[in-house]
Structure formats: C-alpha cells, structure tokens
C-alpha cells in the first residue's frame, strides 16, 4: 500500500518555469516546484467560469475506469474514519462526498457534452491549485506499480534486501508521518541516514525479501509498493509500512547535479543504464537520499492501493499533498504527457485524488499514476511537464440535494 511515497520517477524537482518543458538543471538551486505553502495561505482559489479548463474535453475522454475510480472514493467516504480529514480548504466532508456522488451520476447520465456542461456550471464550482507561483503552475510527474524478480532467500542473484518495519520506528498515529526513533529510555531521536543504515547492517534479521540489485530496491523504496515474482514461481505483494524521518532527495536531482545526464535525457531507463555500467557511482548518489522505507506483505486483492487504502487506477488516480488538498475528490488535470514513442500529447482529463507521495509536499507538485508493469514504468519515467490542477466541488446550495 502506497502510504506516503511517490515514484516521481526518481526525477529532479527544479525551478518553477512558465512553459510545459522540462526545466534546465541548476546546481545548488532549491527546487521551487516544492515551495511550501505559506502559513495561512489557501492552496485552492475559486475561479470564474471564464477561467475554467476544457471540461468538455475531459467529459469526452470519460470511461469505465473513471467510474470505478469514483466508486473507490465513495467507498472511502462511506467509512467514518474519512471524516477526520475534513474540513480542509473550506471543504466539508459532506460537500466532498456529495460532490463525488453527484459528478459520478452526472457523467453517467449526461447524453451530450452540452448537457453535461450546463449541469456542471449550474451545480458545481471549480477551484485551481495556486501552484508554485500563485499563478497555478504545477509540475506533474508520474509513478507506477512495478514488477520485480525477488526471492525470500539471499543469493548471488538476489542480494538487495527490503526490510520490515522496526519496532522502534515512531509515527504519528493519525497521519502516519515519521516522528523518529524511540530509544529504551523513551526519548525520540533522528534515525541514521540511508548510507549509515546500509553500512552498519542495522536491520539484519528483519529482511522481508531480496531483490536483484540496489537500484531495484531503491525504486521500490520510492514507489512504496511492488508486485514481486518470486523464484518459486509465486507472486508476492508488498506495501509501505513506514519510513525514517530523514530528508528525501530525488535520485534524478543527484544525477543531474553530478553531470551524468542532461535534463532532456533524464529518465528511469537511462538511470538504469548508468547503474548497469557503474553501480558504485549510482549507489553513491542513491545514498544522498537519506530517507529509508520499510515494507510488509499484504493481500494482492486490492493491489495497488493508494494512501486512502483503495485501489489506484491508471491515468485516473492522482497523488497530491494531503496536508493541503482535500482527499478523494474529482480533479481535472491539464498538462502534457509523453507517448511510448516520445510524442508530446495534450492531457486534459478527469482524475481522482486518492494518493500521496514522499516528494509531493506542495501546491506546485502532483503525481499521475500510470499503471502497472514495465510499459507504465516507461510512461512514468517520461512524465515531467507543467500544467494546472483543478478541483471540482458542489456549490453550497446544491450539496443537500444529493441522494447518497
């Protein structure tokens, strides 16, 4: 279960631009896309109809997968535990839930685009993320659920361990955020870095499974879940069980800073090629990400699942910062994506906010779930584009009219 991590395709988060192209890397430049929201500053702004995105195009691209994704959110809203996350950004639990119920019905019953647009404008409001620059600029990266070969026993082939959660890892019981390491005297201290953990064999004896190399292990760390094809022929599903409280640093940022790849060649596939040529060099960069992640085995029936605990859906689930954005609701993403052949395509599509990520920590960041397996991995690895993020909620006078 992907609780707090995002694949973000190991890419760098660099300065906020005004175009849809990947920004140039600048050494020693703080990533402005991840600029935190100022205290007391709203993450969403209500926009007039004249500034709405092309919701008609999004309606034309609706499908059964969007319906299923909305149903998953409704299931989450029906659980009493979902109420603890509201109100947020002035949105109540009732408003958020009823909005999803109403939009699902509207998508299913509208016979024409014009009918859909009329009812949407009558009953709904559109909010835009303020983005990284208060002008709505959001960087959209991608993530996916990978398949890896693995074994429950170490060997020459399977030599990179993934560990279970240690008993002394302290996390916030409500949010799951890491608090540190609790010592025998009850005090809480910061965890060692990734490099220190690896060099000291700190978690020997807590191995859950072994994968083929350190880069595979790192990708699973960043993604937070994986489907493993064991050498026994069985499938094993593992999910996020917690992480240390150390700083996250994207491998892509470190690769760019080291001058190993130009920005336009930065992809997971090219990082894999670098690793295969010189694993020691890439491992040094991996260790710059001090955060360390732990795993547990779980039933694959709901795999892959997002931070809401419901299944995520390819190109219909989005991950955002859940500290500032409402959970479970319908959003519209307006950005660019890359085809498998490298062609840039417009992406104006309804998605559902059902996940979060370790590097998704600002109004200027969002992550698109691309699916399962190698093909989805290529799409996720190529995803790096600016755009706008919109949330769609019922107007106040339309909330009570919805029949749940």
mmCIF file of C-alpha atoms in Angstrom:
data_model
loop_
_atom_site.group_PDB
_atom_site.id
_atom_site.type_symbol
_atom_site.label_atom_id
_atom_site.label_comp_id
_atom_site.label_asym_id
_atom_site.label_seq_id
_atom_site.Cartn_x
_atom_site.Cartn_y
_atom_site.Cartn_z
ATOM 1 C CA UNK A 1 0.000 0.000 0.000
ATOM 2 C CA UNK A 2 1.494 3.280 -1.124
ATOM 3 C CA UNK A 3 1.054 5.312 2.050
ATOM 4 C CA UNK A 4 3.372 8.284 1.719
ATOM 5 C CA UNK A 5 5.721 7.661 -1.162
ATOM 6 C CA UNK A 6 5.776 8.519 -4.819
ATOM 7 C CA UNK A 7 7.888 7.087 -7.595
ATOM 8 C CA UNK A 8 8.212 10.579 -9.100
ATOM 9 C CA UNK A 9 10.282 8.568 -11.484
ATOM 10 C CA UNK A 10 13.356 9.480 -9.464
ATOM 11 C CA UNK A 11 13.362 12.817 -11.244
ATOM 12 C CA UNK A 12 14.651 16.136 -10.004
ATOM 13 C CA UNK A 13 12.366 18.888 -8.787
ATOM 14 C CA UNK A 14 13.871 22.022 -10.238
ATOM 15 C CA UNK A 15 12.961 25.661 -10.618
ATOM 16 C CA UNK A 16 9.422 26.778 -11.414
ATOM 17 C CA UNK A 17 9.086 27.689 -15.105
ATOM 18 C CA UNK A 18 6.347 29.210 -17.223
ATOM 19 C CA UNK A 19 6.436 26.629 -20.032
ATOM 20 C CA UNK A 20 5.492 22.980 -20.445
ATOM 21 C CA UNK A 21 9.079 21.832 -20.987
ATOM 22 C CA UNK A 22 11.432 20.230 -18.501
ATOM 23 C CA UNK A 23 13.476 22.953 -16.811
ATOM 24 C CA UNK A 24 17.230 23.182 -17.037
ATOM 25 C CA UNK A 25 19.149 21.887 -14.076
ATOM 26 C CA UNK A 26 20.936 24.428 -11.950
ATOM 27 C CA UNK A 27 23.412 23.388 -9.333
ATOM 28 C CA UNK A 28 22.761 24.493 -5.792
ATOM 29 C CA UNK A 29 19.284 25.736 -6.692
ATOM 30 C CA UNK A 30 16.475 24.867 -4.313
ATOM 31 C CA UNK A 31 13.516 23.188 -6.050
ATOM 32 C CA UNK A 32 10.820 25.823 -6.360
ATOM 33 C CA UNK A 33 8.137 23.386 -7.507
ATOM 34 C CA UNK A 34 8.186 22.069 -3.955
ATOM 35 C CA UNK A 35 7.930 25.520 -2.415
ATOM 36 C CA UNK A 36 5.855 25.047 0.757
ATOM 37 C CA UNK A 37 2.509 26.706 1.092
ATOM 38 C CA UNK A 38 2.818 29.771 3.298
ATOM 39 C CA UNK A 39 1.056 29.539 6.645
ATOM 40 C CA UNK A 40 -2.499 30.822 6.357
ATOM 41 C CA UNK A 41 -2.322 30.917 2.573
ATOM 42 C CA UNK A 42 -5.013 28.910 0.716
ATOM 43 C CA UNK A 43 -3.931 26.077 -1.583
ATOM 44 C CA UNK A 44 -7.023 26.465 -3.764
ATOM 45 C CA UNK A 45 -8.609 29.506 -5.360
ATOM 46 C CA UNK A 46 -12.166 29.666 -6.688
ATOM 47 C CA UNK A 47 -12.096 30.690 -10.347
ATOM 48 C CA UNK A 48 -14.855 32.202 -12.513
ATOM 49 C CA UNK A 49 -16.438 30.154 -15.289
ATOM 50 C CA UNK A 50 -14.478 32.094 -17.890
ATOM 51 C CA UNK A 51 -11.254 30.630 -16.488
ATOM 52 C CA UNK A 52 -12.452 27.038 -16.349
ATOM 53 C CA UNK A 53 -10.362 24.442 -18.175
ATOM 54 C CA UNK A 54 -11.773 22.432 -21.085
ATOM 55 C CA UNK A 55 -14.135 20.261 -19.042
ATOM 56 C CA UNK A 56 -15.916 19.279 -22.233
ATOM 57 C CA UNK A 57 -12.761 17.597 -23.482
ATOM 58 C CA UNK A 58 -12.439 15.778 -20.162
ATOM 59 C CA UNK A 59 -16.074 14.620 -20.453
ATOM 60 C CA UNK A 60 -15.381 13.220 -23.923
ATOM 61 C CA UNK A 61 -12.466 11.196 -22.505
ATOM 62 C CA UNK A 62 -14.517 9.642 -19.685
ATOM 63 C CA UNK A 63 -14.511 5.848 -19.413
ATOM 64 C CA UNK A 64 -15.411 2.972 -17.111
ATOM 65 C CA UNK A 65 -12.092 3.323 -15.318
ATOM 66 C CA UNK A 66 -13.071 6.830 -14.185
ATOM 67 C CA UNK A 67 -16.364 5.445 -12.896
ATOM 68 C CA UNK A 68 -14.560 2.707 -10.989
ATOM 69 C CA UNK A 69 -12.137 5.229 -9.529
ATOM 70 C CA UNK A 70 -15.017 7.419 -8.341
ATOM 71 C CA UNK A 71 -16.682 4.349 -6.816
ATOM 72 C CA UNK A 72 -13.478 3.642 -4.891
ATOM 73 C CA UNK A 73 -13.556 7.164 -3.467
ATOM 74 C CA UNK A 74 -17.212 6.810 -2.488
ATOM 75 C CA UNK A 75 -16.294 3.619 -0.615
ATOM 76 C CA UNK A 76 -13.621 5.589 1.233
ATOM 77 C CA UNK A 77 -16.011 8.452 2.049
ATOM 78 C CA UNK A 78 -18.529 5.946 3.454
ATOM 79 C CA UNK A 79 -16.026 4.916 6.134
ATOM 80 C CA UNK A 80 -16.443 7.005 9.339
ATOM 81 C CA UNK A 81 -12.647 7.382 9.553
ATOM 82 C CA UNK A 82 -12.669 9.585 6.439
ATOM 83 C CA UNK A 83 -14.371 12.387 8.379
ATOM 84 C CA UNK A 84 -11.210 13.136 10.369
ATOM 85 C CA UNK A 85 -9.613 14.765 7.311
ATOM 86 C CA UNK A 86 -12.264 17.460 6.922
ATOM 87 C CA UNK A 87 -12.882 20.335 6.745
ATOM 88 C CA UNK A 88 -9.907 21.381 4.631
ATOM 89 C CA UNK A 89 -9.652 24.420 2.338
ATOM 90 C CA UNK A 90 -13.186 25.244 3.432
ATOM 91 C CA UNK A 91 -14.492 21.942 2.012
ATOM 92 C CA UNK A 92 -16.572 19.828 4.398
ATOM 93 C CA UNK A 93 -16.813 16.045 4.375
ATOM 94 C CA UNK A 94 -20.418 16.211 3.190
ATOM 95 C CA UNK A 95 -19.516 18.587 0.373
ATOM 96 C CA UNK A 96 -16.577 16.452 -0.736
ATOM 97 C CA UNK A 97 -18.509 13.183 -0.650
ATOM 98 C CA UNK A 98 -21.682 14.538 -2.251
ATOM 99 C CA UNK A 99 -19.600 16.135 -4.994
ATOM 100 C CA UNK A 100 -18.172 12.753 -5.979
ATOM 101 C CA UNK A 101 -21.597 11.092 -5.846
ATOM 102 C CA UNK A 102 -23.155 13.866 -7.940
ATOM 103 C CA UNK A 103 -20.392 14.042 -10.523
ATOM 104 C CA UNK A 104 -20.461 10.267 -10.981
ATOM 105 C CA UNK A 105 -24.184 10.434 -11.703
ATOM 106 C CA UNK A 106 -23.759 13.427 -13.993
ATOM 107 C CA UNK A 107 -21.020 11.708 -16.010
ATOM 108 C CA UNK A 108 -23.214 8.625 -16.406
ATOM 109 C CA UNK A 109 -26.481 10.341 -17.291
ATOM 110 C CA UNK A 110 -25.434 13.283 -19.488
ATOM 111 C CA UNK A 111 -26.352 12.408 -23.076
ATOM 112 C CA UNK A 112 -24.359 15.217 -24.673
ATOM 113 C CA UNK A 113 -21.384 17.367 -23.837
ATOM 114 C CA UNK A 114 -23.543 20.477 -23.751
ATOM 115 C CA UNK A 115 -25.947 18.858 -21.296
ATOM 116 C CA UNK A 116 -23.026 17.930 -19.073
ATOM 117 C CA UNK A 117 -21.527 21.424 -19.242
ATOM 118 C CA UNK A 118 -24.850 23.111 -18.438
ATOM 119 C CA UNK A 119 -25.457 20.985 -15.338
ATOM 120 C CA UNK A 120 -21.849 21.313 -14.226
ATOM 121 C CA UNK A 121 -21.967 25.103 -14.427
ATOM 122 C CA UNK A 122 -25.321 25.128 -12.625
ATOM 123 C CA UNK A 123 -24.390 22.963 -9.645
ATOM 124 C CA UNK A 124 -20.587 22.979 -9.341
ATOM 125 C CA UNK A 125 -17.653 25.284 -8.701
ATOM 126 C CA UNK A 126 -14.086 24.900 -9.910
ATOM 127 C CA UNK A 127 -11.037 25.621 -7.753
ATOM 128 C CA UNK A 128 -7.476 25.870 -9.058
ATOM 129 C CA UNK A 129 -4.325 24.990 -7.174
ATOM 130 C CA UNK A 130 -2.261 28.117 -6.550
ATOM 131 C CA UNK A 131 0.752 26.128 -7.740
ATOM 132 C CA UNK A 132 4.353 27.013 -7.049
ATOM 133 C CA UNK A 133 3.998 30.648 -8.120
ATOM 134 C CA UNK A 134 0.467 31.679 -7.056
ATOM 135 C CA UNK A 135 -0.398 31.573 -10.769
ATOM 136 C CA UNK A 136 -1.407 27.914 -10.883
ATOM 137 C CA UNK A 137 1.806 26.334 -12.169
ATOM 138 C CA UNK A 138 2.036 22.676 -11.122
ATOM 139 C CA UNK A 139 4.716 20.161 -12.054
ATOM 140 C CA UNK A 140 3.219 16.796 -12.997
ATOM 141 C CA UNK A 141 5.473 13.776 -12.724
ATOM 142 C CA UNK A 142 4.474 10.125 -12.939
ATOM 143 C CA UNK A 143 4.557 6.964 -10.864
ATOM 144 C CA UNK A 144 3.656 3.334 -11.429
ATOM 145 C CA UNK A 145 3.422 -0.033 -9.720
ATOM 146 C CA UNK A 146 6.439 -2.079 -10.766
ATOM 147 C CA UNK A 147 7.051 -5.777 -11.162
ATOM 148 C CA UNK A 148 10.358 -7.140 -9.890
ATOM 149 C CA UNK A 149 12.026 -10.519 -9.566
ATOM 150 C CA UNK A 150 12.768 -11.458 -5.980
ATOM 151 C CA UNK A 151 13.443 -14.247 -3.516
ATOM 152 C CA UNK A 152 12.703 -14.891 0.140
ATOM 153 C CA UNK A 153 16.303 -16.101 0.485
ATOM 154 C CA UNK A 154 19.500 -14.196 -0.333
ATOM 155 C CA UNK A 155 21.759 -15.422 -3.127
ATOM 156 C CA UNK A 156 24.289 -14.118 -5.596
ATOM 157 C CA UNK A 157 21.429 -13.025 -7.860
ATOM 158 C CA UNK A 158 19.146 -11.712 -5.118
ATOM 159 C CA UNK A 159 21.362 -9.589 -2.888
ATOM 160 C CA UNK A 160 19.470 -6.367 -2.113
ATOM 161 C CA UNK A 161 17.194 -6.692 0.937
ATOM 162 C CA UNK A 162 13.922 -4.974 1.720
ATOM 163 C CA UNK A 163 13.180 -4.753 5.437
ATOM 164 C CA UNK A 164 10.139 -4.971 7.659
ATOM 165 C CA UNK A 165 9.232 -2.089 9.946
ATOM 166 C CA UNK A 166 11.422 -1.902 13.069
ATOM 167 C CA UNK A 167 9.683 -1.822 16.440
ATOM 168 C CA UNK A 168 11.402 1.439 17.427
ATOM 169 C CA UNK A 169 10.039 3.449 14.493
ATOM 170 C CA UNK A 170 7.656 6.121 15.785
ATOM 171 C CA UNK A 171 4.966 7.616 13.550
ATOM 172 C CA UNK A 172 2.021 9.941 14.045
ATOM 173 C CA UNK A 173 -0.999 7.671 14.670
ATOM 174 C CA UNK A 174 -3.317 9.864 12.597
ATOM 175 C CA UNK A 175 -1.211 10.928 9.606
ATOM 176 C CA UNK A 176 1.462 8.217 9.567
ATOM 177 C CA UNK A 177 4.198 10.840 9.353
ATOM 178 C CA UNK A 178 7.519 9.642 10.820
ATOM 179 C CA UNK A 179 8.469 11.138 14.175
ATOM 180 C CA UNK A 180 11.830 9.443 14.722
ATOM 181 C CA UNK A 181 13.357 6.523 16.597
ATOM 182 C CA UNK A 182 12.296 5.794 20.169
ATOM 183 C CA UNK A 183 15.125 4.797 22.499
ATOM 184 C CA UNK A 184 14.989 2.494 25.510
ATOM 185 C CA UNK A 185 14.646 5.488 27.867
ATOM 186 C CA UNK A 186 11.594 6.771 25.949
ATOM 187 C CA UNK A 187 13.311 9.663 24.196
ATOM 188 C CA UNK A 188 12.882 10.083 20.446
ATOM 189 C CA UNK A 189 15.869 10.738 18.212
ATOM 190 C CA UNK A 190 16.502 11.074 14.478
ATOM 191 C CA UNK A 191 17.165 7.915 12.503
ATOM 192 C CA UNK A 192 20.566 7.280 10.878
ATOM 193 C CA UNK A 193 20.892 8.146 7.193
ATOM 194 C CA UNK A 194 20.438 5.624 4.388
ATOM 195 C CA UNK A 195 24.188 5.306 3.994
ATOM 196 C CA UNK A 196 24.665 4.710 7.729
ATOM 197 C CA UNK A 197 21.872 2.128 7.803
ATOM 198 C CA UNK A 198 23.403 0.193 4.924
ATOM 199 C CA UNK A 199 26.992 0.315 6.154
ATOM 200 C CA UNK A 200 26.076 -0.767 9.693
ATOM 201 C CA UNK A 201 23.691 -3.565 8.635
ATOM 202 C CA UNK A 202 21.332 -2.037 11.171
ATOM 203 C CA UNK A 203 18.340 -4.150 10.233
ATOM 204 C CA UNK A 204 19.981 -7.534 9.778
ATOM 205 C CA UNK A 205 17.441 -10.203 10.684
ATOM 206 C CA UNK A 206 14.479 -8.046 9.625
ATOM 207 C CA UNK A 207 14.672 -8.899 5.916
ATOM 208 C CA UNK A 208 11.316 -9.394 4.208
ATOM 209 C CA UNK A 209 12.616 -10.282 0.758
ATOM 210 C CA UNK A 210 15.640 -9.783 -1.514
ATOM 211 C CA UNK A 211 15.590 -8.210 -4.997
ATOM 212 C CA UNK A 212 18.235 -8.277 -7.703
ATOM 213 C CA UNK A 213 20.166 -5.079 -7.021
ATOM 214 C CA UNK A 214 20.273 -1.824 -5.088
ATOM 215 C CA UNK A 215 18.576 0.172 -7.842
ATOM 216 C CA UNK A 216 15.588 -2.194 -7.856
ATOM 217 C CA UNK A 217 15.396 -1.841 -4.069
ATOM 218 C CA UNK A 218 15.620 1.934 -4.321
ATOM 219 C CA UNK A 219 12.846 2.148 -6.933
ATOM 220 C CA UNK A 220 10.609 0.081 -4.661
ATOM 221 C CA UNK A 221 11.509 2.407 -1.771
ATOM 222 C CA UNK A 222 10.464 5.445 -3.774
ATOM 223 C CA UNK A 223 7.329 3.808 -5.134
ATOM 224 C CA UNK A 224 6.269 2.350 -1.789
ATOM 225 C CA UNK A 225 4.855 -0.904 -3.168
ATOM 226 C CA UNK A 226 5.630 -3.647 -5.655
ATOM 227 C CA UNK A 227 4.465 -6.923 -7.093
ATOM 228 C CA UNK A 228 7.273 -9.440 -6.790
ATOM 229 C CA UNK A 229 7.768 -12.508 -8.963
ATOM 230 C CA UNK A 230 9.485 -14.951 -6.636
ATOM 231 C CA UNK A 231 11.969 -17.546 -7.812
ATOM 232 C CA UNK A 232 9.490 -20.149 -6.548
ATOM 233 C CA UNK A 233 7.035 -19.022 -9.239
ATOM 234 C CA UNK A 234 4.670 -17.368 -6.765
ATOM 235 C CA UNK A 235 3.589 -13.722 -6.691
ATOM 236 C CA UNK A 236 4.207 -11.636 -3.584
ATOM 237 C CA UNK A 237 2.697 -8.212 -2.931
ATOM 238 C CA UNK A 238 4.494 -5.790 -0.639
ATOM 239 C CA UNK A 239 3.447 -2.366 0.542
ATOM 240 C CA UNK A 240 4.604 0.588 2.550
ATOM 241 C CA UNK A 241 4.968 0.064 6.305
ATOM 242 C CA UNK A 242 6.714 3.283 7.333
ATOM 243 C CA UNK A 243 9.851 5.313 6.768
ATOM 244 C CA UNK A 244 12.523 7.123 8.692
ATOM 245 C CA UNK A 245 12.382 10.831 9.415
ATOM 246 C CA UNK A 246 15.391 11.737 7.267
ATOM 247 C CA UNK A 247 15.364 14.097 4.272
ATOM 248 C CA UNK A 248 14.208 12.838 0.862
ATOM 249 C CA UNK A 249 16.422 13.700 -2.134
ATOM 250 C CA UNK A 250 15.448 12.575 -5.632
ATOM 251 C CA UNK A 251 17.966 10.444 -7.489
ATOM 252 C CA UNK A 252 17.273 12.406 -10.651
ATOM 253 C CA UNK A 253 18.384 15.616 -8.963
ATOM 254 C CA UNK A 254 21.621 13.958 -7.892
ATOM 255 C CA UNK A 255 22.234 12.550 -11.390
ATOM 256 C CA UNK A 256 21.781 15.997 -12.919
ATOM 257 C CA UNK A 257 23.988 17.644 -10.310
ATOM 258 C CA UNK A 258 26.730 15.097 -10.980
ATOM 259 C CA UNK A 259 26.527 15.842 -14.699
ATOM 260 C CA UNK A 260 25.847 12.206 -15.599
ATOM 261 C CA UNK A 261 22.834 13.008 -17.785
ATOM 262 C CA UNK A 262 21.471 16.144 -19.432
ATOM 263 C CA UNK A 263 17.972 17.201 -18.446
ATOM 264 C CA UNK A 264 16.418 16.056 -21.732
ATOM 265 C CA UNK A 265 17.854 12.555 -21.248
ATOM 266 C CA UNK A 266 16.781 12.143 -17.636
ATOM 267 C CA UNK A 267 14.617 9.026 -17.354
ATOM 268 C CA UNK A 268 14.412 5.876 -15.297
ATOM 269 C CA UNK A 269 15.597 3.842 -18.266
ATOM 270 C CA UNK A 270 18.743 5.942 -18.660
ATOM 271 C CA UNK A 271 19.420 5.820 -14.924
ATOM 272 C CA UNK A 272 19.219 2.018 -15.180
ATOM 273 C CA UNK A 273 21.832 2.123 -17.967
ATOM 274 C CA UNK A 274 24.088 4.273 -15.783
ATOM 275 C CA UNK A 275 23.698 1.802 -12.936
ATOM 276 C CA UNK A 276 24.477 -1.227 -15.086
ATOM 277 C CA UNK A 277 27.690 0.459 -16.275
ATOM 278 C CA UNK A 278 28.807 1.777 -12.896
ATOM 279 C CA UNK A 279 26.706 0.601 -9.914
ATOM 280 C CA UNK A 280 29.115 2.065 -7.361
ATOM 281 C CA UNK A 281 28.761 5.551 -8.844
ATOM 282 C CA UNK A 282 24.945 5.415 -8.850
ATOM 283 C CA UNK A 283 24.846 3.879 -5.362
ATOM 284 C CA UNK A 284 26.769 6.893 -4.094
ATOM 285 C CA UNK A 285 24.009 9.105 -5.486
ATOM 286 C CA UNK A 286 21.276 6.849 -4.107
ATOM 287 C CA UNK A 287 22.768 7.333 -0.637
ATOM 288 C CA UNK A 288 22.171 11.083 -0.914
ATOM 289 C CA UNK A 289 18.503 10.252 -0.301
ATOM 290 C CA UNK A 290 18.756 9.803 3.464
ATOM 291 C CA UNK A 291 15.161 8.585 3.855
ATOM 292 C CA UNK A 292 14.699 4.821 4.301
ATOM 293 C CA UNK A 293 11.485 2.855 3.743
ATOM 294 C CA UNK A 294 10.070 -0.345 5.281
ATOM 295 C CA UNK A 295 7.618 -2.883 3.917
ATOM 296 C CA UNK A 296 5.076 -5.536 4.752
ATOM 297 C CA UNK A 297 3.435 -8.293 2.745
ATOM 298 C CA UNK A 298 -0.275 -7.928 2.066
ATOM 299 C CA UNK A 299 -3.108 -9.453 0.101
ATOM 300 C CA UNK A 300 -2.855 -8.632 -3.569
ATOM 301 C CA UNK A 301 -6.614 -8.339 -3.969
ATOM 302 C CA UNK A 302 -6.512 -4.553 -3.571
ATOM 303 C CA UNK A 303 -3.082 -4.073 -5.136
ATOM 304 C CA UNK A 304 -2.035 -1.471 -5.998
ATOM 305 C CA UNK A 305 -3.643 0.704 -3.336
ATOM 306 C CA UNK A 306 -3.069 4.370 -2.578
ATOM 307 C CA UNK A 307 -2.913 6.313 0.653
ATOM 308 C CA UNK A 308 -6.717 6.167 1.020
ATOM 309 C CA UNK A 309 -6.485 2.386 1.188
ATOM 310 C CA UNK A 310 -8.476 1.885 -2.032
ATOM 311 C CA UNK A 311 -7.127 0.665 -5.393
ATOM 312 C CA UNK A 312 -5.473 3.227 -7.640
ATOM 313 C CA UNK A 313 -6.415 3.380 -11.314
ATOM 314 C CA UNK A 314 -4.121 4.013 -14.278
ATOM 315 C CA UNK A 315 -4.407 7.590 -15.563
ATOM 316 C CA UNK A 316 -7.354 8.161 -13.223
ATOM 317 C CA UNK A 317 -5.604 8.384 -9.838
ATOM 318 C CA UNK A 318 -3.516 11.383 -8.848
ATOM 319 C CA UNK A 319 -1.250 11.877 -5.844
ATOM 320 C CA UNK A 320 -1.122 15.254 -4.109
ATOM 321 C CA UNK A 321 -0.091 16.749 -0.786
ATOM 322 C CA UNK A 322 -2.818 15.599 1.590
ATOM 323 C CA UNK A 323 -1.844 18.164 4.204
ATOM 324 C CA UNK A 324 -3.205 20.931 1.996
ATOM 325 C CA UNK A 325 -5.603 19.357 -0.532
ATOM 326 C CA UNK A 326 -8.962 17.601 0.071
ATOM 327 C CA UNK A 327 -8.880 13.823 -0.266
ATOM 328 C CA UNK A 328 -10.932 11.616 -2.508
ATOM 329 C CA UNK A 329 -12.398 14.261 -4.824
ATOM 330 C CA UNK A 330 -12.630 14.727 -8.570
ATOM 331 C CA UNK A 331 -9.918 16.823 -10.175
ATOM 332 C CA UNK A 332 -9.142 17.909 -13.699
ATOM 333 C CA UNK A 333 -5.533 17.724 -14.827
ATOM 334 C CA UNK A 334 -4.460 19.927 -17.725
ATOM 335 C CA UNK A 335 -0.896 19.131 -18.760
ATOM 336 C CA UNK A 336 1.218 17.240 -21.324
ATOM 337 C CA UNK A 337 2.198 13.568 -21.393
ATOM 338 C CA UNK A 338 4.640 11.561 -23.493
ATOM 339 C CA UNK A 339 3.602 8.614 -25.639
ATOM 340 C CA UNK A 340 5.715 5.448 -25.708
ATOM 341 C CA UNK A 341 7.306 6.748 -28.911
ATOM 342 C CA UNK A 342 8.212 10.059 -27.260
ATOM 343 C CA UNK A 343 5.492 12.214 -28.804
ATOM 344 C CA UNK A 344 4.121 15.030 -26.643
ATOM 345 C CA UNK A 345 0.354 14.846 -26.208
ATOM 346 C CA UNK A 346 -2.196 17.094 -24.528
ATOM 347 C CA UNK A 347 -3.643 15.556 -21.366
ATOM 348 C CA UNK A 348 -6.901 17.159 -20.225
ATOM 349 C CA UNK A 349 -8.558 14.534 -18.108
ATOM 350 C CA UNK A 350 -10.668 13.929 -15.038
ATOM 351 C CA UNK A 351 -8.778 12.133 -12.277
ATOM 352 C CA UNK A 352 -9.453 11.335 -8.628
ATOM 353 C CA UNK A 353 -7.268 12.478 -5.723
ATOM 354 C CA UNK A 354 -6.578 9.152 -3.990
ATOM 355 C CA UNK A 355 -2.886 9.079 -3.170
ATOM 356 C CA UNK A 356 0.079 10.994 -1.832
ATOM 357 C CA UNK A 357 3.854 10.817 -2.027
ATOM 358 C CA UNK A 358 7.049 11.481 -0.134
ATOM 359 C CA UNK A 359 8.114 14.183 -2.590
ATOM 360 C CA UNK A 360 4.598 15.508 -3.171
ATOM 361 C CA UNK A 361 4.640 18.157 -0.493
ATOM 362 C CA UNK A 362 3.447 21.431 -2.014
ATOM 363 C CA UNK A 363 0.697 23.012 -4.135
ATOM 364 C CA UNK A 364 3.105 23.027 -7.089
ATOM 365 C CA UNK A 365 3.519 19.222 -7.241
ATOM 366 C CA UNK A 366 1.342 16.319 -8.316
ATOM 367 C CA UNK A 367 1.941 12.757 -9.465
ATOM 368 C CA UNK A 368 -0.016 10.859 -12.132
ATOM 369 C CA UNK A 369 -0.466 7.106 -11.671
ATOM 370 C CA UNK A 370 0.462 5.474 -14.984
ATOM 371 C CA UNK A 371 -0.388 1.850 -14.264
ATOM 372 C CA UNK A 372 1.341 -1.461 -13.607
ATOM 373 C CA UNK A 373 4.468 -3.025 -15.071
ATOM 374 C CA UNK A 374 7.271 -2.066 -17.494
ATOM 375 C CA UNK A 375 5.175 -0.160 -20.050
ATOM 376 C CA UNK A 376 3.662 2.002 -17.312
ATOM 377 C CA UNK A 377 7.182 2.475 -15.978
ATOM 378 C CA UNK A 378 8.305 3.957 -19.289
ATOM 379 C CA UNK A 379 5.340 6.333 -19.315
ATOM 380 C CA UNK A 380 6.008 7.340 -15.726
ATOM 381 C CA UNK A 381 9.690 7.804 -16.449
ATOM 382 C CA UNK A 382 8.913 10.187 -19.298
ATOM 383 C CA UNK A 383 6.365 12.249 -17.360
ATOM 384 C CA UNK A 384 7.726 15.676 -16.488
ATOM 385 C CA UNK A 385 5.553 18.623 -17.513
ATOM 386 C CA UNK A 386 3.956 21.724 -16.112
ATOM 387 C CA UNK A 387 0.230 22.331 -16.149
ATOM 388 C CA UNK A 388 -2.747 23.214 -13.975
ATOM 389 C CA UNK A 389 -4.668 21.277 -11.356
ATOM 390 C CA UNK A 390 -8.379 21.909 -10.757
ATOM 391 C CA UNK A 391 -10.753 20.606 -8.068
ATOM 392 C CA UNK A 392 -14.498 20.343 -8.709
ATOM 393 C CA UNK A 393 -16.987 20.654 -5.842
ATOM 394 C CA UNK A 394 -20.708 21.232 -5.488
ATOM 395 C CA UNK A 395 -21.925 24.733 -4.779
ATOM 396 C CA UNK A 396 -23.172 25.227 -1.238
ATOM 397 C CA UNK A 397 -26.837 25.351 -2.271
ATOM 398 C CA UNK A 398 -26.505 22.079 -4.211
ATOM 399 C CA UNK A 399 -24.944 19.908 -1.503
ATOM 400 C CA UNK A 400 -28.092 18.871 0.357
ATOM 401 C CA UNK A 401 -29.931 17.876 -2.829
ATOM 402 C CA UNK A 402 -27.632 14.909 -3.469
ATOM 403 C CA UNK A 403 -29.080 11.498 -2.623
ATOM 404 C CA UNK A 404 -26.381 9.155 -1.303
#
